[in-house]
PDB file as gemmi writes it, atoms N, CA and C in Angstrom:
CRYST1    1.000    1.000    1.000  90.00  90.00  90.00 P 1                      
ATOM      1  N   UNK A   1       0.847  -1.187   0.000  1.00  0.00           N  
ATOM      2  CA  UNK A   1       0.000   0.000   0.000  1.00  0.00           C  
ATOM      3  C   UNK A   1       0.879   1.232   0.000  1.00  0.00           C  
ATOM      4  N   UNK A   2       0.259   2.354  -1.054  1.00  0.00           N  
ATOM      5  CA  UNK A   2       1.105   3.395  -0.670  1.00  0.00           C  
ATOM      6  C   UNK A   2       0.485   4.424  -0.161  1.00  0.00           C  
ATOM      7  N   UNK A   3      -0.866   4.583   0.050  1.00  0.00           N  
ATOM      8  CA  UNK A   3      -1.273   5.788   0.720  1.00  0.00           C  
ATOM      9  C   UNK A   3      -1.837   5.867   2.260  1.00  0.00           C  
ATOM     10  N   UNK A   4      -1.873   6.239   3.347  1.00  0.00           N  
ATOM     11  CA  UNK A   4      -2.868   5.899   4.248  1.00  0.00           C  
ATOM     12  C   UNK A   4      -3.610   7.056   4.817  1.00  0.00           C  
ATOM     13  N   UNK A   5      -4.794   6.507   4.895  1.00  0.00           N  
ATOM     14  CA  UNK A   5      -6.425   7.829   5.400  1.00  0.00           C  
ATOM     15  C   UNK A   5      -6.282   7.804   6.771  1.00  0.00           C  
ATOM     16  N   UNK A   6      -6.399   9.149   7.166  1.00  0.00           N  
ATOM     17  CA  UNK A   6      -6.368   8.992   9.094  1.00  0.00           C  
ATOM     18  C   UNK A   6      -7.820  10.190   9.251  1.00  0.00           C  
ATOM     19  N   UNK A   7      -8.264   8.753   9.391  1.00  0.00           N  
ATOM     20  CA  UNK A   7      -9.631   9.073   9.504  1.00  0.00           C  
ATOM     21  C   UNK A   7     -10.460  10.326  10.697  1.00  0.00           C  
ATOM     22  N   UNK A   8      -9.293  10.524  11.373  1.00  0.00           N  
ATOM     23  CA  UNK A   8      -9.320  11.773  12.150  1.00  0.00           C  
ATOM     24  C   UNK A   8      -9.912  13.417  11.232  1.00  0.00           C  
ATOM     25  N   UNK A   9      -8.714  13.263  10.456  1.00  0.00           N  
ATOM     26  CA  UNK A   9      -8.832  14.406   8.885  1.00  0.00           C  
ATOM     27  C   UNK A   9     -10.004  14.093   8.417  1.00  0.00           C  
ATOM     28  N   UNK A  10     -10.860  13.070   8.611  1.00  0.00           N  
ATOM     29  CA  UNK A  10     -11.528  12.634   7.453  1.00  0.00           C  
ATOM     30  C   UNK A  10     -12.854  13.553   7.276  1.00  0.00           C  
ATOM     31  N   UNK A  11     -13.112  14.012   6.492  1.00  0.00           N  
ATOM     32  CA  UNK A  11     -14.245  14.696   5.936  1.00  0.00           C  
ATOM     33  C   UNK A  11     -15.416  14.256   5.623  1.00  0.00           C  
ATOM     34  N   UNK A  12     -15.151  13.493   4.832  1.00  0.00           N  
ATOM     35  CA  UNK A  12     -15.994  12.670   4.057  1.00  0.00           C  
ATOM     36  C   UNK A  12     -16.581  13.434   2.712  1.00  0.00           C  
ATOM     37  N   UNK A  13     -15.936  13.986   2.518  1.00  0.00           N  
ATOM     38  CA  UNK A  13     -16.356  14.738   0.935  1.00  0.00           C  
ATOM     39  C   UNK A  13     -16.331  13.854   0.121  1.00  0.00           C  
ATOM     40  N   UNK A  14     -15.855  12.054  -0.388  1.00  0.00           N  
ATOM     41  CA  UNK A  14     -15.558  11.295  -0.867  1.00  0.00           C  
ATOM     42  C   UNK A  14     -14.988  11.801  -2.584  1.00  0.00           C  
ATOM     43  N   UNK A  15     -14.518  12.773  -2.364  1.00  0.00           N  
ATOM     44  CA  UNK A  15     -13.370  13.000  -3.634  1.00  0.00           C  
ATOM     45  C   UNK A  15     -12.559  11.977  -3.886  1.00  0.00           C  
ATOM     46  N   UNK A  16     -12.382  11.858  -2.884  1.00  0.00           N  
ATOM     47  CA  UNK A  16     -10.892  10.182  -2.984  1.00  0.00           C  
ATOM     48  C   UNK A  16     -11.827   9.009  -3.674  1.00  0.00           C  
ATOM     49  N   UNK A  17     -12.628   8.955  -3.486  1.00  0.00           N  
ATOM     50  CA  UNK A  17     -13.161   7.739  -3.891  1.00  0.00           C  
ATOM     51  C   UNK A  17     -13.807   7.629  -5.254  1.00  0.00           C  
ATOM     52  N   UNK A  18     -14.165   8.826  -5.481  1.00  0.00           N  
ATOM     53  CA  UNK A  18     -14.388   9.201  -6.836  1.00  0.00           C  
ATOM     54  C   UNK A  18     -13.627   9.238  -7.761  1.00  0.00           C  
ATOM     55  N   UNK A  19     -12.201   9.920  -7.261  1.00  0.00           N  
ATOM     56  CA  UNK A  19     -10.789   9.413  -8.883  1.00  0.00           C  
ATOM     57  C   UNK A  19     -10.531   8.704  -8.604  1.00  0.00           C  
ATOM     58  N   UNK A  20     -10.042   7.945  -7.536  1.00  0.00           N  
ATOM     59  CA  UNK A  20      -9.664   6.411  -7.761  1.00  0.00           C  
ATOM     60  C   UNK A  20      -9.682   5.806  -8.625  1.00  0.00           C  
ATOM     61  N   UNK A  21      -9.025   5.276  -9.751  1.00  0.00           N  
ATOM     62  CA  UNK A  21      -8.852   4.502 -10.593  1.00  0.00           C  
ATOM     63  C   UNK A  21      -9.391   3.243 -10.573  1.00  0.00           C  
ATOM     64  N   UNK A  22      -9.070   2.744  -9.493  1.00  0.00           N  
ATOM     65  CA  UNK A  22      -8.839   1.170  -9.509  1.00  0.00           C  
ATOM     66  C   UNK A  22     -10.011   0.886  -8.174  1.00  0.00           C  
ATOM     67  N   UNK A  23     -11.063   1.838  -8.132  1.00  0.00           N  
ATOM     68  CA  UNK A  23     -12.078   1.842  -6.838  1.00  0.00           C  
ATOM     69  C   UNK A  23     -11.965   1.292  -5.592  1.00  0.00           C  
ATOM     70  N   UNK A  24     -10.788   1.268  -5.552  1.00  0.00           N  
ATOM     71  CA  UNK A  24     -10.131   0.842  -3.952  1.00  0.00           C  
ATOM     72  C   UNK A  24     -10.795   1.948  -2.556  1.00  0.00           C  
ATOM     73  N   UNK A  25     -11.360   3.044  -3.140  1.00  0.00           N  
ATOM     74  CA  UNK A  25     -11.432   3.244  -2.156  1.00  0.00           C  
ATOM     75  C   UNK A  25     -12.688   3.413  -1.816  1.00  0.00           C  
ATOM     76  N   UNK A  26     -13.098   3.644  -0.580  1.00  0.00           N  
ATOM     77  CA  UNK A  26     -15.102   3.321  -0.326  1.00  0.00           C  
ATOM     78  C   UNK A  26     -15.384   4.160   0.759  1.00  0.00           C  
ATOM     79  N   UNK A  27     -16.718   4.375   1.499  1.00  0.00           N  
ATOM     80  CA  UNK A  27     -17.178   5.549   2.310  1.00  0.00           C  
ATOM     81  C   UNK A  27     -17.578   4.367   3.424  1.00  0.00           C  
ATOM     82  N   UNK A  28     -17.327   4.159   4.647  1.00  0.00           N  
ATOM     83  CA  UNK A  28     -17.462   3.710   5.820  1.00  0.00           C  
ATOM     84  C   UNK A  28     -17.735   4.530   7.375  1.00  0.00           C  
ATOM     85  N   UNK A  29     -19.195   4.779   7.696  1.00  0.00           N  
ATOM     86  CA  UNK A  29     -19.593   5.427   8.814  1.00  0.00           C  
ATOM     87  C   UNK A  29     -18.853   6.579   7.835  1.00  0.00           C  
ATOM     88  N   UNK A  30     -19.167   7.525   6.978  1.00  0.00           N  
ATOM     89  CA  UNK A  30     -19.140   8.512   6.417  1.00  0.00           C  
ATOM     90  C   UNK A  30     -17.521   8.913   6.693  1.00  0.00           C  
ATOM     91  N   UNK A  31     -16.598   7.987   6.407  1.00  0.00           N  
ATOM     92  CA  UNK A  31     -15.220   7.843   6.246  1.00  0.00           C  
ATOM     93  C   UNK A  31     -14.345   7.422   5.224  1.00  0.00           C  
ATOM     94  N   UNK A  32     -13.481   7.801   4.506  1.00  0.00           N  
ATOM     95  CA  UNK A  32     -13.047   7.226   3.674  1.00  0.00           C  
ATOM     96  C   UNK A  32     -12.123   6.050   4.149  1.00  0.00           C  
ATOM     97  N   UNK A  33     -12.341   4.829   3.532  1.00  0.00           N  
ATOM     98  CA  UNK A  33     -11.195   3.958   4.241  1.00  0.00           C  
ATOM     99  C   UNK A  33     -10.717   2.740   2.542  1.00  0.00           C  
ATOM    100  N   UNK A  34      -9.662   2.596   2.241  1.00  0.00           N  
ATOM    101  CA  UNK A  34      -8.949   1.847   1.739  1.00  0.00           C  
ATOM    102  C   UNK A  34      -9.368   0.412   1.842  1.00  0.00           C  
ATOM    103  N   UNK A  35     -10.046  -0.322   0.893  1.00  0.00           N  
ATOM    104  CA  UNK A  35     -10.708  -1.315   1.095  1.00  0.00           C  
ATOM    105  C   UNK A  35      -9.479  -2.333   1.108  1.00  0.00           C  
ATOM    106  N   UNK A  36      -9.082  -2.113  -0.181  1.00  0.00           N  
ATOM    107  CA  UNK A  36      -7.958  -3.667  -0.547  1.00  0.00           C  
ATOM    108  C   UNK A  36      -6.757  -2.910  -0.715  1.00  0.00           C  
ATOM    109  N   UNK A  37      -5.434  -2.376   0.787  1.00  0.00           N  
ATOM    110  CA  UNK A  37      -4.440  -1.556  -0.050  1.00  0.00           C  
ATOM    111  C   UNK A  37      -3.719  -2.203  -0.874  1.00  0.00           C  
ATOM    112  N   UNK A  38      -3.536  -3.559  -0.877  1.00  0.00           N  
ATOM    113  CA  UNK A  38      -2.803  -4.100  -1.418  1.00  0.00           C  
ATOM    114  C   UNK A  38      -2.364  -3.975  -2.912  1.00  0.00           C  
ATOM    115  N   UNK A  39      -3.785  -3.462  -3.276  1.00  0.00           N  
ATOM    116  CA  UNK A  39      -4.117  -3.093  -4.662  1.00  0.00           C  
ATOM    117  C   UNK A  39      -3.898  -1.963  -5.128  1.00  0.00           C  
ATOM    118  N   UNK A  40      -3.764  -1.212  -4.274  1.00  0.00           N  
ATOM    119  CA  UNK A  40      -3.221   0.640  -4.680  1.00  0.00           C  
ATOM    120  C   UNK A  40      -2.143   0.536  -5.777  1.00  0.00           C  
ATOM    121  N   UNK A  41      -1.969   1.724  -6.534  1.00  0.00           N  
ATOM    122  CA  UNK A  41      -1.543   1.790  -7.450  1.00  0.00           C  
ATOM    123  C   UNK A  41      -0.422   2.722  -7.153  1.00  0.00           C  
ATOM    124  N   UNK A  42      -1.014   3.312  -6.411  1.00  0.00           N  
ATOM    125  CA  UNK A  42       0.324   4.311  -5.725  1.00  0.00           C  
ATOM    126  C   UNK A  42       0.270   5.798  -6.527  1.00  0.00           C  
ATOM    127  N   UNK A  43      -0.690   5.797  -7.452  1.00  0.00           N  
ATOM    128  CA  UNK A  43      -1.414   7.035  -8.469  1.00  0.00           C  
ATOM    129  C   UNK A  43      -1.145   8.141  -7.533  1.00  0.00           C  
ATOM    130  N   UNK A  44      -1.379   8.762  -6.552  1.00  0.00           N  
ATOM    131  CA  UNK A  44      -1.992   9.613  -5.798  1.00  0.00           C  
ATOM    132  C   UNK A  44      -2.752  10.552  -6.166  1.00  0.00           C  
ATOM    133  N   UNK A  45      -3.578  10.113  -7.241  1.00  0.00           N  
ATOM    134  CA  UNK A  45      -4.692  11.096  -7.478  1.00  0.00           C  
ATOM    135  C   UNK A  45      -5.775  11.543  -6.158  1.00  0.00           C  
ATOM    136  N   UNK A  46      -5.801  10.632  -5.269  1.00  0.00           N  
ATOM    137  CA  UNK A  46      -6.796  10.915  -3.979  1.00  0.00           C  
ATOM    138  C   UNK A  46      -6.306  11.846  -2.891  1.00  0.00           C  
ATOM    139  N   UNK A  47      -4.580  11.904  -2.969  1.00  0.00           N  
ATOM    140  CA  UNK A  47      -3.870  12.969  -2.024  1.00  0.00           C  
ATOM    141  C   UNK A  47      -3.693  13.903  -2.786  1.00  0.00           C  
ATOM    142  N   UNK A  48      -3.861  14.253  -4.211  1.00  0.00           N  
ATOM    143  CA  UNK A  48      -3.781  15.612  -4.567  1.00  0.00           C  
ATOM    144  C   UNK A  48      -5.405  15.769  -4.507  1.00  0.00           C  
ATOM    145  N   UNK A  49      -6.235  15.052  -4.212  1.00  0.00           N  
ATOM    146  CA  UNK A  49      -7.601  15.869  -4.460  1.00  0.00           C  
ATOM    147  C   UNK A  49      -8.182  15.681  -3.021  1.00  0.00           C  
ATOM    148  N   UNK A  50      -7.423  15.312  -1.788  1.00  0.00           N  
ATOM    149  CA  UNK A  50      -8.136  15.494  -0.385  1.00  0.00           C  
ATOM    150  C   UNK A  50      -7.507  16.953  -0.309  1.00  0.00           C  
ATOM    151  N   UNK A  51      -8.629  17.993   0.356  1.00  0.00           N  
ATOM    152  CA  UNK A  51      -8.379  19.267   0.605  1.00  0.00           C  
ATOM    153  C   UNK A  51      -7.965  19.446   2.084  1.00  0.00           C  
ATOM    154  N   UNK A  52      -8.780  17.934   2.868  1.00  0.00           N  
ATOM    155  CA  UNK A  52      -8.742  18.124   4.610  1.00  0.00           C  
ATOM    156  C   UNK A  52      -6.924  17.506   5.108  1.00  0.00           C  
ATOM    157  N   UNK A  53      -6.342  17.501   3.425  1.00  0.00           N  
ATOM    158  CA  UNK A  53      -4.920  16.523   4.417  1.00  0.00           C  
ATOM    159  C   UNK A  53      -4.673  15.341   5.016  1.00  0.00           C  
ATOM    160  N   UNK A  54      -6.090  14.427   4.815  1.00  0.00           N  
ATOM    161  CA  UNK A  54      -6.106  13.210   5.225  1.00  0.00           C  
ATOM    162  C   UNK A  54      -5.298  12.188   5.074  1.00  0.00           C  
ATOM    163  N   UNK A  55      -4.897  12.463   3.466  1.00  0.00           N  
ATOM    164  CA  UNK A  55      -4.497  11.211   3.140  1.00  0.00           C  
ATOM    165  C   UNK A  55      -3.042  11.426   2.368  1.00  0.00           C  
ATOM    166  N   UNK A  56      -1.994  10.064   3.459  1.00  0.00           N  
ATOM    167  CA  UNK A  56      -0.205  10.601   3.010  1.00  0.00           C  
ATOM    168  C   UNK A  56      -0.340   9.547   2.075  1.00  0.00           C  
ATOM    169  N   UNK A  57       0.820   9.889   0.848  1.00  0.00           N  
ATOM    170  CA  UNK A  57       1.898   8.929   0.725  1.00  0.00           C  
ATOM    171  C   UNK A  57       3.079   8.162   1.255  1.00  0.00           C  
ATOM    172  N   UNK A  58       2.972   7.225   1.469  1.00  0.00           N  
ATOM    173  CA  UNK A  58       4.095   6.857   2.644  1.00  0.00           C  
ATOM    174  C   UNK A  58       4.924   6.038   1.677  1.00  0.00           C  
ATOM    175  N   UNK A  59       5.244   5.604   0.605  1.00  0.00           N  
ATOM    176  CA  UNK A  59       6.336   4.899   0.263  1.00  0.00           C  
ATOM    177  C   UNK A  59       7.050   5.051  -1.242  1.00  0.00           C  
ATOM    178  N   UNK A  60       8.577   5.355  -1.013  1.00  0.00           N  
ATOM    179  CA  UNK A  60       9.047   5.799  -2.071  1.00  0.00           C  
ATOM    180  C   UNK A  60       9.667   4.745  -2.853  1.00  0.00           C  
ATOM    181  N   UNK A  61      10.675   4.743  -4.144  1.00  0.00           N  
ATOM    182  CA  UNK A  61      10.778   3.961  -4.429  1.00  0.00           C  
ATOM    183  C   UNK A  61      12.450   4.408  -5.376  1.00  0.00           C  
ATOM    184  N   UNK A  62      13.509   4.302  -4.875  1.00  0.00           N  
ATOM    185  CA  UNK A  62      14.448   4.685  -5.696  1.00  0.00           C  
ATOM    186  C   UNK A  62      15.421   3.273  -6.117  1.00  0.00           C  
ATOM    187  N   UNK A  63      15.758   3.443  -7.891  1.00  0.00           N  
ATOM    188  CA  UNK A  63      16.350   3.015  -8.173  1.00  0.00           C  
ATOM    189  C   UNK A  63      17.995   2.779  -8.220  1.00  0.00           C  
ATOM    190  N   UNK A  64      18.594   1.766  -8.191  1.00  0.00           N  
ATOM    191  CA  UNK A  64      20.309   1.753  -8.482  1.00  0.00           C  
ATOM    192  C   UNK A  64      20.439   0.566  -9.290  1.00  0.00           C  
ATOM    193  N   UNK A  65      20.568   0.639 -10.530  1.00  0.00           N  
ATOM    194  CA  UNK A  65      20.725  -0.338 -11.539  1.00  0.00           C  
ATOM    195  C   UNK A  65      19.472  -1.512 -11.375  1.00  0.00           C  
ATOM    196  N   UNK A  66      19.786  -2.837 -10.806  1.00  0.00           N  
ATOM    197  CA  UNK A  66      19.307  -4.014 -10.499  1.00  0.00           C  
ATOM    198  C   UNK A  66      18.384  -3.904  -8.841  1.00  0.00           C  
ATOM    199  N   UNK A  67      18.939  -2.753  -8.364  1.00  0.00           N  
ATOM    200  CA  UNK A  67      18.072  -2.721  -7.019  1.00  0.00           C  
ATOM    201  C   UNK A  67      17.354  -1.893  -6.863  1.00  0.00           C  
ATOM    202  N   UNK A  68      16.275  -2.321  -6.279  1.00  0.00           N  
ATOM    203  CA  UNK A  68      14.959  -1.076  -6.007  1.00  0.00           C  
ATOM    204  C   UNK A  68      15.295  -0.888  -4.510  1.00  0.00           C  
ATOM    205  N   UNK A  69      14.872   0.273  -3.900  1.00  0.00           N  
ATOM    206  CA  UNK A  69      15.181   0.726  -2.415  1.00  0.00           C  
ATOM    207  C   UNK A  69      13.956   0.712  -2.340  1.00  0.00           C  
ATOM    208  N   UNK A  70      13.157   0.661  -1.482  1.00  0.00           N  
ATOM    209  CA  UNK A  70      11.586   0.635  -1.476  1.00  0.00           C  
ATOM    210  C   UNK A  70      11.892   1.818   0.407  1.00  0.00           C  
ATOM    211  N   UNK A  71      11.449   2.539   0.488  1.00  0.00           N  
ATOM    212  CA  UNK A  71      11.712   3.369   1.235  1.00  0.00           C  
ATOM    213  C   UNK A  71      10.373   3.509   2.118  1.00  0.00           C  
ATOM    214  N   UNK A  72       9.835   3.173   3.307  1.00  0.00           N  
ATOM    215  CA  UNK A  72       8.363   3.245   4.086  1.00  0.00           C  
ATOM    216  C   UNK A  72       8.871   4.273   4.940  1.00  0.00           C  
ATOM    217  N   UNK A  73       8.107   4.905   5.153  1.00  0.00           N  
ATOM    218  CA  UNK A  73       7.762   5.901   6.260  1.00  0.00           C  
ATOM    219  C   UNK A  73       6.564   5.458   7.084  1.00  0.00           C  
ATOM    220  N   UNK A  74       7.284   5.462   8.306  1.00  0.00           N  
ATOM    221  CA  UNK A  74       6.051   4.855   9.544  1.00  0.00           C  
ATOM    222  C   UNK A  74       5.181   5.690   9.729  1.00  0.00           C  
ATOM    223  N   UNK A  75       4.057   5.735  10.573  1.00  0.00           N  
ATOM    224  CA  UNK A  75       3.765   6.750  10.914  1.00  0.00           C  
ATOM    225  C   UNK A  75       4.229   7.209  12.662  1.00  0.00           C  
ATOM    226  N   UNK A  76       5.264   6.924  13.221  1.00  0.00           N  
ATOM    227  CA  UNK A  76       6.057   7.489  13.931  1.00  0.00           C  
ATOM    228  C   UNK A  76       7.466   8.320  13.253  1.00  0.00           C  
ATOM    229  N   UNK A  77       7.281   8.485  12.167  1.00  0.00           N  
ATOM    230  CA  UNK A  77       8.366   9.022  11.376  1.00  0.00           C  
ATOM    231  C   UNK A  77       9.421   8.555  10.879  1.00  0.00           C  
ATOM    232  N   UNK A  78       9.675   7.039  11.258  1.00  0.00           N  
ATOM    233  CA  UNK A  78      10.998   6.570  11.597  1.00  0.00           C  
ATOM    234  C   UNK A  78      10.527   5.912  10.092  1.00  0.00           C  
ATOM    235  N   UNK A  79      11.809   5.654   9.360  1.00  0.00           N  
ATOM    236  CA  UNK A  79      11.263   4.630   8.150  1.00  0.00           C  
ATOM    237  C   UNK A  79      12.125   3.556   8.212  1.00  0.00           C  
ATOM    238  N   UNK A  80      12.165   2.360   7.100  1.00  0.00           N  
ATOM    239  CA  UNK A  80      12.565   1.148   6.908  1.00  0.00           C  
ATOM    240  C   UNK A  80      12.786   1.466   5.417  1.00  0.00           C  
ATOM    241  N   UNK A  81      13.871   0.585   5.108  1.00  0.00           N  
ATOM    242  CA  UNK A  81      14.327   0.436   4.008  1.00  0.00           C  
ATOM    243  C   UNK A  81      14.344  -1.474   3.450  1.00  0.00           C  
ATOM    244  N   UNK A  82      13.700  -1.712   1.912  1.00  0.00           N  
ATOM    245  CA  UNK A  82      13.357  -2.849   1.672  1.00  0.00           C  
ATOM    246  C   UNK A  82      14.225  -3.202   0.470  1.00  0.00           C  
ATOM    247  N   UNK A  83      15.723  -3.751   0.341  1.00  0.00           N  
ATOM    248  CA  UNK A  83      16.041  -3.951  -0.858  1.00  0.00           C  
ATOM    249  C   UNK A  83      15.681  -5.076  -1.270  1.00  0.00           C  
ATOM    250  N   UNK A  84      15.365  -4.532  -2.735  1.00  0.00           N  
ATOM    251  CA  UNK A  84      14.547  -5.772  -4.163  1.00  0.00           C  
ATOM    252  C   UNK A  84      15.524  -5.807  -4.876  1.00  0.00           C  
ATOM    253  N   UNK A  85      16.260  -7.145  -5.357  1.00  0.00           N  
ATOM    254  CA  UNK A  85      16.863  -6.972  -6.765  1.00  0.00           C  
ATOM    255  C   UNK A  85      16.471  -7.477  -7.938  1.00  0.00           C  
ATOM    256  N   UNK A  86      15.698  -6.773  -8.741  1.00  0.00           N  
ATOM    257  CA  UNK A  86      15.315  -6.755  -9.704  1.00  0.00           C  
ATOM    258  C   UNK A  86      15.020  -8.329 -10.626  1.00  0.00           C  
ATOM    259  N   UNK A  87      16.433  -8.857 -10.597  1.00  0.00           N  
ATOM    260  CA  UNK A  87      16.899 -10.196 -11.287  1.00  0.00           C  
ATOM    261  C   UNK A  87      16.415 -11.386 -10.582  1.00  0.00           C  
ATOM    262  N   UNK A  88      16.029 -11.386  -8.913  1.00  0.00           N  
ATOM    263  CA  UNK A  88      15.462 -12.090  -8.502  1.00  0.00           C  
ATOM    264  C   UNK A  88      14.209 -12.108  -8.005  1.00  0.00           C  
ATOM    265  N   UNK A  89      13.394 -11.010  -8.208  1.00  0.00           N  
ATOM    266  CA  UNK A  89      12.196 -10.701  -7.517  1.00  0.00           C  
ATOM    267  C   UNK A  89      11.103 -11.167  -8.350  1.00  0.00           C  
ATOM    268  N   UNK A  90      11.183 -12.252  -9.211  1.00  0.00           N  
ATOM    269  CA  UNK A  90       9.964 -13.082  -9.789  1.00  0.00           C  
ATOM    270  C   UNK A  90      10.485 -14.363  -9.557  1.00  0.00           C  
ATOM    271  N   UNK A  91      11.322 -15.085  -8.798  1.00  0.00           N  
ATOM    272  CA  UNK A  91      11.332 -16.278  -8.442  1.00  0.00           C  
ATOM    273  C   UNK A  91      10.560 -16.486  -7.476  1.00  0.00           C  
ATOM    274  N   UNK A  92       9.458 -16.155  -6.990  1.00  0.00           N  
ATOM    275  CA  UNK A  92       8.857 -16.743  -5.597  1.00  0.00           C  
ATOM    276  C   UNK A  92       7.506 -16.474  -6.338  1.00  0.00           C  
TER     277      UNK A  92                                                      
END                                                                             
């Protein structure tokens, strides 16, 4: 997943749920909440169109040849780093 709703912010204007691409996202007790993140696309069309600030991007993704850095940001601030190498990341 790359975005997460803190439903605190939450408005419920359901803008987010409306560009969503891939309709991942849905209105719960008049909340926006991320049904399947697994499925996110990582678009952020829903964080450029929340006005209340609800909703971060939390994960980056930088390249070095054969390795991807997959970069998370917690939400205590602290992040983790996930190396992928490229050449082996469809054997499993």
């Amino acid at each position: 997943m790359s975005i997460r709703i803190d439903q605190k912010k939450c408005v419920g204007c359901r803008k987010c749920s409306e560009v969503c691409p891939g309709t991942l996202i849905v209105m719960e007790d008049k909340k926006a909440v991320m049904k399947y993140p697994k499925n996110c696309w990582g678009c952020v069309s829903c964080v450029k169109e929340c006005k209340a600030g609800a909703i971060d991007f939390f994960m980056n993704v930088k390249s070095e040849g054969d390795i991807l850095h997959w970069i998370i940001t917690k939400t205590d601030g602290s992040t983790s780093v996930i190396d992928v190498d490229r050449r082996n990341s469809n054997k499993y």
